[in-house]
Amino acid sequence: MAKNIQSLERAAAMLRLLAGGERRLGLSEVASSLGLAKGTAHGILRTLQAEGFVEQDPASGRYQLGAELLRLGSTYLDVHELRARALVWTDDLARSSGESVYLGVLHQKGVLIVHHVFRPDDSRQVLEVGAMQPLHSSALGKVLSAYDPVAHNEVVENERKTFTPHTITDVRDFEAVLDLTRARGWAADVEETWDGVASIAAPIHDRRRMPVGAVGITGAVERLREGQDLRGDLVAAVRDCARAVSRDLGASRF
Amino acid sequence: MTDAHTTGPFIAAIDQGTTSSRCIVFDKDGRIVAVDQKEHEQIFPKPGWVEHNAAEIWTNVQEVVAGAIAKAGITPADVKAIGITNQRETTLLWDKNTGEPVHNAIVWQDTRTDALCKELGRNVGQDRFRRQTGLPLASYFAGPKVRWLLDNVEGLRERAEAGDILFGTMDSWVIWNLTGGTDGGVHVTDVTNASRTLLMNLHEMRWDEKILQSMDIPSAVLPQIRSSAEVYGVAKAGPLKGVPVASALGDQQAALFGQTCFSEGEAKSTYGTGTFMLMNTGHTPVNSYNGLLTTVGYQIGAERPVYALEGSIAVTGALVQWMRDQMGLIKSAAEIETLASSVEDNGGAYFVPAFSGLFAPYWRPDARGVIAGLTRYVTKAHIARAVLEATAWQTREISDAMTKDSGVELTALKVDGGMTSNNLLMQTLSDFLDAPVVRPMVAETTCLGAAYAAGLAVGFWSSTDELRANWRRAAEWTPRMDAATRDREYKSWLKAVQRSMGWLDDES
């Protein structure tokens, strides 16, 4: 069996110590309880503090468990919370782009639509909340696959169906698409899922830079494209919206 | 929220609300260009008393106007008009020579005039002025608050009778100050705010002499009643100097206007802590025999006034907060949907949140909250579902009362407010009402309504038809429930409501 990493073992011991009966401990108490030199103990505590796992009481200088540990136990972002936070920004995106807006999260092997704003043209539209989109061909799915390792595993390990002549199914071609997505910060779907339909999507991150969802617009390919390229103003509007929602999640989660 | 794509001209709307003052700048498409907001202090001198410092409010209003204009990066020349919307019924008296309030403003929630209202009802009771005003005699409204101030602030009655004192709701206070205050400020109110005083005759749109006499309020203190959309004056100073002040609407009426409910039978419902539903009843004030209020919806310039029926629900969003804060069953308000969605139905449980009695259409102060239909099968998820259903059923009851009073069936309900982000609630609402539920693209319907009215007054927008064309549907929920299920569930809900009544033995 491979040797364990000593500093991690010591860090774990410190967390257990701080979680014990006495909740706040000074540096020398921590060092002596674990049989460490003060300098060594201080280095580990400082690192844990930087990660938010340990906090130092400014008055007494004593250490206690940090809020980050609580967050670890309950990191799951409620999708309805996500929708509530995204509401004004997605409305604004629909108005400025003139297209319908979708907000999606990873669910099992696909993208679950958790919020949908109608295209602002007064045509009859049906609310698609609860619908699923494919991970490998939709813009929302590509964003999630590019940023979320769990989504990436799902899409690589499962069958990637051909929906149109443009659908990318080969795993190496698909990985190249994800590289591009990560490099430029957004993904596109130009008639890869539905004929005549294009989408642009960007990632939503929470305060710890975890990808929690994707937001995008969908519309007729003729409207979203200018020549052979997707319209830059629309890409910018989608990314602005994703950033605004991310900022909202970061600013007010705790 | 700024957007580089929008260009002027613009309309600025001031929302003088219960907890904060806000200013929002809108462009011609009704899109938000900039927002600024500032909260003010809630003063609780005694249990049941709620006051605001009107001088603080005026300072805040000036700040948020300056803030929004700065954020939008525009000049007064880009702003074509200022619109006002405000917390309704909150009452202020001030000295017209110094511009200083003679007392804190008495807020609409304040119940200090309960006993006075009983006394004013004499042998007739609550409905003594209903025929003229459309309202029951209740501490909620402005008239009794004016009377209380005249009776309780030393020397005030003499100064009022000498013509040195002005009365106004917050619209009047903001407009008077904007247009110059002691230096030529105009002393006006609009028909919607005046319709919440208990002092205005709804049919004639005039202060009612007889009621003024009964309440012992000198007419010298009263503002002039004007329409909701006309130029009252121009801003005399500040970042919007020279811009016309061109609308005033109470907040719920402003939301009705912002939702473009311009036709008879159109209704909006605003889902916050509580819920206010208003239905446009056209040019006739409809008397309510089902516990609703008759009120003015709006009046555009010299056009005929449009009336509305209003129903309020005391506890809607507040019930979700209660589940979070008191019960600890959810961590955030949005989580109620997650919990409720984990089951298919309410498991037989019904939650009647009559925390402070039942409001419209029952008006039963002796009722208290109940959860009915409990069995061992019921989980917290079923209760969460019952919580959302309670909001939907209460809306249905108001809607039924409106149909009974007006004879008009609800064709679709326009919704706004924080709870509209709850998809399950919106679907349930549509199912229970058996009508489409529609959410507009701009959530800020209150400010938008004030902006629309001001824009109409100065010709920024040409007609209500143009405003309607501006309105954008962001989402629509259509009924999916079969009639038999709906009827059975409604019956159970009504049974649960019966169980909540008569809990307090002695209602004095």
CSV table of C-alpha atoms in Angstrom, one decimal, chain B residues 97-383:
chain,number,residue,atom,x,y,z
B,97,ASN,CA,-44.8,77.6,5.4
B,98,THR,CA,-41.8,75.7,6.6
B,99,GLY,CA,-42.2,72.4,4.7
B,100,GLU,CA,-41.7,70.5,7.9
B,101,PRO,CA,-43.9,67.5,8.9
B,102,VAL,CA,-45.8,68.1,12.0
B,103,HIS,CA,-45.5,64.4,13.0
B,104,ASN,CA,-44.1,61.2,11.6
B,105,ALA,CA,-46.1,59.8,8.7
B,106,ILE,CA,-48.6,57.2,10.0
B,107,VAL,CA,-48.1,54.0,7.9
B,108,TRP,CA,-50.9,52.0,6.3
B,109,GLN,CA,-50.3,49.0,8.6
B,110,ASP,CA,-50.7,51.2,11.7
B,111,THR,CA,-53.8,50.1,13.8
B,112,ARG,CA,-54.0,53.0,16.3
B,113,THR,CA,-57.3,54.2,14.8
B,114,ASP,CA,-59.1,50.9,15.4
B,115,ALA,CA,-61.2,52.4,18.2
B,116,LEU,CA,-61.7,55.6,16.4
B,117,CYS,CA,-63.1,53.7,13.3
B,118,LYS,CA,-65.5,51.8,15.6
B,119,GLU,CA,-66.7,55.2,17.0
B,120,LEU,CA,-67.0,56.7,13.6
B,121,GLY,CA,-69.1,53.8,12.5
B,122,ARG,CA,-71.7,54.8,15.1
B,123,ASN,CA,-74.9,52.6,14.8
B,124,VAL,CA,-74.2,51.7,11.2
B,125,GLY,CA,-70.8,50.1,11.6
B,126,GLN,CA,-68.1,49.3,9.1
B,127,ASP,CA,-70.1,50.1,6.0
B,128,ARG,CA,-71.2,53.6,7.0
B,129,PHE,CA,-69.3,55.2,4.1
B,130,ARG,CA,-69.1,52.3,1.8
B,131,ARG,CA,-71.7,53.6,-0.7
B,132,GLN,CA,-69.8,56.8,-1.3
B,133,THR,CA,-66.2,55.6,-0.9
B,134,GLY,CA,-66.3,51.8,-1.8
B,135,LEU,CA,-64.4,51.1,1.4
B,136,PRO,CA,-65.2,49.7,4.8
B,137,LEU,CA,-64.4,52.0,7.8
B,138,ALA,CA,-61.0,50.5,8.8
B,139,SER,CA,-57.8,51.8,10.3
B,140,TYR,CA,-56.0,50.9,7.1
B,141,PHE,CA,-57.2,54.0,5.3
B,142,ALA,CA,-56.0,57.6,5.5
B,143,GLY,CA,-59.0,59.6,6.7
B,144,PRO,CA,-59.1,58.3,10.3
B,145,LYS,CA,-55.3,58.8,10.5
B,146,VAL,CA,-55.7,62.5,9.6
B,147,ARG,CA,-58.4,62.8,12.3
B,148,TRP,CA,-56.1,61.1,14.8
B,149,LEU,CA,-53.3,63.6,14.1
B,150,LEU,CA,-55.6,66.6,14.4
B,151,ASP,CA,-56.8,65.3,17.7
B,152,ASN,CA,-53.4,64.3,19.1
B,153,VAL,CA,-50.8,66.8,17.9
B,154,GLU,CA,-51.1,69.8,20.1
B,155,GLY,CA,-52.4,73.0,18.5
B,156,LEU,CA,-52.6,71.2,15.1
B,157,ARG,CA,-56.4,71.6,14.6
B,158,GLU,CA,-56.2,75.4,15.0
B,159,ARG,CA,-53.2,75.6,12.5
B,160,ALA,CA,-55.1,73.4,10.1
B,161,GLU,CA,-58.2,75.5,10.3
B,162,ALA,CA,-56.1,78.6,9.7
B,163,GLY,CA,-54.9,77.0,6.5
B,164,ASP,CA,-51.3,76.5,7.5
B,165,ILE,CA,-51.3,72.7,7.3
B,166,LEU,CA,-51.3,70.4,4.3
B,167,PHE,CA,-52.4,66.7,4.3
B,168,GLY,CA,-51.2,64.2,1.8
B,169,THR,CA,-50.4,60.6,1.1
B,170,MET,CA,-46.8,60.0,0.0
B,171,ASP,CA,-47.5,60.9,-3.6
B,172,SER,CA,-48.6,64.4,-2.5
B,173,TRP,CA,-45.5,64.8,-0.3
B,174,VAL,CA,-43.1,63.8,-3.1
B,175,ILE,CA,-44.8,65.9,-5.7
B,176,TRP,CA,-45.1,69.0,-3.4
B,177,ASN,CA,-41.4,68.7,-2.7
B,178,LEU,CA,-40.3,68.0,-6.2
B,179,THR,CA,-42.2,70.9,-7.6
B,180,GLY,CA,-40.6,73.4,-5.2
B,181,GLY,CA,-42.0,72.8,-1.7
B,182,THR,CA,-42.4,76.1,0.2
B,183,ASP,CA,-41.4,77.8,-3.0
B,184,GLY,CA,-44.5,77.1,-5.1
B,185,GLY,CA,-44.9,73.4,-4.6
B,186,VAL,CA,-48.2,72.0,-6.0
B,187,HIS,CA,-50.5,70.3,-3.5
B,188,VAL,CA,-52.2,67.5,-5.4
B,189,THR,CA,-53.1,63.9,-5.2
B,190,ASP,CA,-54.3,61.5,-7.8
B,191,VAL,CA,-57.7,59.7,-8.0
B,192,THR,CA,-56.2,56.3,-7.0
B,193,ASN,CA,-54.6,57.6,-3.9
B,194,ALA,CA,-57.6,59.8,-3.0
B,195,SER,CA,-59.8,56.7,-3.4
B,196,ARG,CA,-57.9,55.2,-0.4
B,197,THR,CA,-58.6,58.0,2.0
B,198,LEU,CA,-62.3,57.2,2.9
B,199,LEU,CA,-62.9,60.9,2.1
B,200,MET,CA,-63.5,60.8,-1.6
B,201,ASN,CA,-66.8,60.2,-3.3
B,202,LEU,CA,-66.0,57.5,-5.9
B,203,HIS,CA,-68.8,58.5,-8.3
B,204,GLU,CA,-67.9,62.2,-8.4
B,205,MET,CA,-64.1,62.1,-7.8
B,206,ARG,CA,-64.5,64.8,-5.2
B,207,TRP,CA,-63.9,65.1,-1.5
B,208,ASP,CA,-67.2,64.3,0.2
B,209,GLU,CA,-68.4,67.2,2.4
B,210,LYS,CA,-70.6,65.0,4.6
B,211,ILE,CA,-67.8,62.5,5.3
B,212,LEU,CA,-65.4,65.4,6.0
B,213,GLN,CA,-67.9,66.8,8.5
B,214,SER,CA,-68.5,63.4,10.1
B,215,MET,CA,-64.8,62.9,10.5
B,216,ASP,CA,-64.2,66.5,11.5
B,217,ILE,CA,-61.5,67.2,9.0
B,218,PRO,CA,-61.2,70.8,7.7
B,219,SER,CA,-61.2,70.9,3.9
B,220,ALA,CA,-58.3,73.5,4.0
B,221,VAL,CA,-55.8,70.6,4.5
B,222,LEU,CA,-56.9,68.6,1.5
B,223,PRO,CA,-54.9,68.4,-1.8
B,224,GLN,CA,-56.5,68.9,-5.1
B,225,ILE,CA,-57.7,65.7,-6.7
B,226,ARG,CA,-56.2,65.3,-10.2
B,227,SER,CA,-56.1,62.5,-12.7
B,228,SER,CA,-53.3,59.8,-12.6
B,229,ALA,CA,-51.6,60.9,-15.8
B,230,GLU,CA,-51.2,64.7,-16.4
B,231,VAL,CA,-48.5,67.2,-15.8
B,232,TYR,CA,-48.8,68.5,-12.2
B,233,GLY,CA,-45.8,70.7,-12.4
B,234,VAL,CA,-42.1,70.6,-13.2
B,235,ALA,CA,-39.2,69.6,-10.9
B,236,LYS,CA,-37.8,72.7,-9.5
B,237,ALA,CA,-34.3,71.5,-8.5
B,238,GLY,CA,-32.1,68.5,-8.3
B,239,PRO,CA,-30.8,66.2,-11.1
B,240,LEU,CA,-34.1,66.3,-12.9
B,241,LYS,CA,-34.6,70.1,-12.8
B,242,GLY,CA,-37.2,71.2,-15.4
B,243,VAL,CA,-38.6,67.7,-16.1
B,244,PRO,CA,-42.4,67.5,-15.9
B,245,VAL,CA,-43.9,65.5,-13.0
B,246,ALA,CA,-46.6,63.7,-14.9
B,247,SER,CA,-48.1,60.8,-13.0
B,248,ALA,CA,-49.2,59.4,-9.7
B,249,LEU,CA,-50.7,56.0,-8.9
B,250,GLY,CA,-51.0,54.0,-5.7
B,251,ASP,CA,-48.6,51.0,-6.0
B,252,GLN,CA,-51.2,48.3,-6.7
B,253,GLN,CA,-52.9,50.5,-9.2
B,254,ALA,CA,-49.6,51.2,-10.8
B,255,ALA,CA,-49.0,47.4,-11.1
B,256,LEU,CA,-52.4,47.1,-12.8
B,257,PHE,CA,-51.3,49.8,-15.2
B,258,GLY,CA,-47.8,48.4,-15.8
B,259,GLN,CA,-49.4,45.0,-16.6
B,260,THR,CA,-51.5,46.9,-19.2
B,261,CYS,CA,-54.8,45.7,-17.8
B,262,PHE,CA,-56.7,48.3,-19.7
B,263,SER,CA,-59.8,46.3,-20.6
B,264,GLU,CA,-62.7,45.4,-18.5
B,265,GLY,CA,-62.2,42.0,-16.9
B,266,GLU,CA,-58.4,42.1,-17.1
B,267,ALA,CA,-56.8,41.4,-13.8
B,268,LYS,CA,-53.4,41.2,-12.2
B,269,SER,CA,-52.2,39.6,-9.0
B,270,THR,CA,-49.0,40.6,-7.2
B,271,TYR,CA,-47.4,37.8,-5.1
B,272,GLY,CA,-45.3,39.1,-2.3
B,273,THR,CA,-45.5,38.6,1.5
B,274,GLY,CA,-49.2,39.0,0.9
B,275,THR,CA,-51.1,39.2,-2.3
B,276,PHE,CA,-53.1,42.0,-4.0
B,277,MET,CA,-55.4,41.2,-6.8
B,278,LEU,CA,-57.1,44.0,-8.8
B,279,MET,CA,-59.6,43.6,-11.7
B,280,ASN,CA,-60.4,46.3,-14.1
B,281,THR,CA,-64.2,46.9,-14.0
B,282,GLY,CA,-64.4,49.6,-16.7
B,283,HIS,CA,-66.1,52.9,-16.1
B,284,THR,CA,-68.5,51.8,-13.4
B,285,PRO,CA,-67.6,51.4,-9.8
B,286,VAL,CA,-68.9,47.9,-8.9
B,287,ASN,CA,-70.3,47.5,-5.4
B,288,SER,CA,-69.0,44.5,-3.6
B,289,TYR,CA,-71.2,42.1,-1.6
B,290,ASN,CA,-68.4,39.6,-1.3
B,291,GLY,CA,-65.8,41.4,0.8
B,292,LEU,CA,-63.8,43.2,-1.9
B,293,LEU,CA,-62.9,46.8,-2.1
B,294,THR,CA,-64.2,49.2,-4.8
B,295,THR,CA,-61.4,51.5,-5.8
B,296,VAL,CA,-60.2,53.7,-8.7
B,297,GLY,CA,-57.9,51.9,-11.1
B,298,TYR,CA,-56.6,54.9,-12.9
B,299,GLN,CA,-57.7,58.0,-14.8
B,300,ILE,CA,-55.7,59.3,-17.8
B,301,GLY,CA,-56.0,63.1,-18.1
B,302,ALA,CA,-59.5,64.2,-19.0
B,303,GLU,CA,-60.7,60.7,-19.9
B,304,ARG,CA,-63.3,58.9,-17.8
B,305,PRO,CA,-61.9,57.2,-14.7
B,306,VAL,CA,-61.5,53.4,-14.8
B,307,TYR,CA,-62.5,51.5,-11.6
B,308,ALA,CA,-61.3,48.3,-10.1
B,309,LEU,CA,-62.3,45.7,-7.6
B,310,GLU,CA,-59.5,44.8,-5.1
B,311,GLY,CA,-59.0,41.7,-3.0
B,312,SER,CA,-56.2,41.1,-0.7
B,313,ILE,CA,-54.7,38.0,0.9
B,314,ALA,CA,-52.8,38.6,4.1
B,315,VAL,CA,-50.5,35.5,4.0
B,316,THR,CA,-49.0,34.1,0.9
B,317,GLY,CA,-45.2,34.5,0.6
B,318,ALA,CA,-45.3,35.0,4.4
B,319,LEU,CA,-46.4,31.3,4.7
B,320,VAL,CA,-43.3,30.1,2.8
B,321,GLN,CA,-41.2,32.3,5.1
B,322,TRP,CA,-42.9,30.8,8.1
B,323,MET,CA,-42.0,27.3,6.8
B,324,ARG,CA,-38.4,28.4,6.5
B,325,ASP,CA,-38.0,30.5,9.6
B,326,GLN,CA,-40.4,29.1,12.2
B,327,MET,CA,-40.7,25.4,11.0
B,328,GLY,CA,-37.2,25.1,9.6
B,329,LEU,CA,-38.5,22.7,6.9
B,330,ILE,CA,-36.6,24.5,4.1
B,331,LYS,CA,-33.5,26.6,4.0
B,332,SER,CA,-34.5,29.1,1.4
B,333,ALA,CA,-37.9,30.2,0.0
B,334,ALA,CA,-37.2,28.7,-3.4
B,335,GLU,CA,-36.7,25.3,-1.8
B,336,ILE,CA,-40.4,25.0,-1.0
B,337,GLU,CA,-40.8,24.1,-4.7
B,338,THR,CA,-38.2,21.3,-4.5
B,339,LEU,CA,-39.8,19.8,-1.4
B,340,ALA,CA,-43.3,20.2,-2.8
B,341,SER,CA,-42.3,18.7,-6.2
B,342,SER,CA,-41.1,15.5,-4.5
B,343,VAL,CA,-44.7,14.3,-4.1
B,344,GLU,CA,-47.5,14.1,-6.6
B,345,ASP,CA,-50.2,15.7,-4.5
B,346,ASN,CA,-51.0,17.1,-1.1
B,347,GLY,CA,-51.6,13.7,0.4
B,348,GLY,CA,-55.0,14.9,1.7
B,349,ALA,CA,-53.6,17.8,3.7
B,350,TYR,CA,-54.9,21.4,3.5
B,351,PHE,CA,-53.3,24.4,5.1
B,352,VAL,CA,-55.4,27.5,5.8
B,353,PRO,CA,-53.0,30.2,6.9
B,354,ALA,CA,-55.4,32.4,8.8
B,355,PHE,CA,-52.6,33.6,11.0
B,356,SER,CA,-54.4,36.9,11.7
B,357,GLY,CA,-57.9,35.9,10.7
B,358,LEU,CA,-59.4,35.5,7.3
B,359,PHE,CA,-59.4,38.4,4.9
B,360,ALA,CA,-61.4,38.6,1.6
B,361,PRO,CA,-63.9,37.3,1.0
B,362,TYR,CA,-64.6,36.1,4.5
B,363,TRP,CA,-63.4,38.9,6.9
B,364,ARG,CA,-63.4,36.6,9.9
B,365,PRO,CA,-61.0,38.0,12.6
B,366,ASP,CA,-61.9,35.0,14.8
B,367,ALA,CA,-60.3,32.5,12.4
B,368,ARG,CA,-56.8,31.1,13.0
B,369,GLY,CA,-54.6,28.9,11.0
B,370,VAL,CA,-55.3,25.2,10.6
B,371,ILE,CA,-53.8,22.2,8.8
B,372,ALA,CA,-56.7,19.9,8.0
B,373,GLY,CA,-56.8,16.3,6.7
B,374,LEU,CA,-53.8,14.9,8.5
B,375,THR,CA,-53.1,11.2,8.5
B,376,ARG,CA,-50.0,9.2,9.2
B,377,TYR,CA,-49.4,9.1,5.5
B,378,VAL,CA,-48.7,12.9,5.3
B,379,THR,CA,-45.1,14.0,5.1
B,380,LYS,CA,-43.4,17.4,5.2
B,381,ALA,CA,-43.4,17.3,1.4
B,382,HIS,CA,-47.2,17.1,1.4
B,383,ILE,CA,-47.4,20.0,3.8
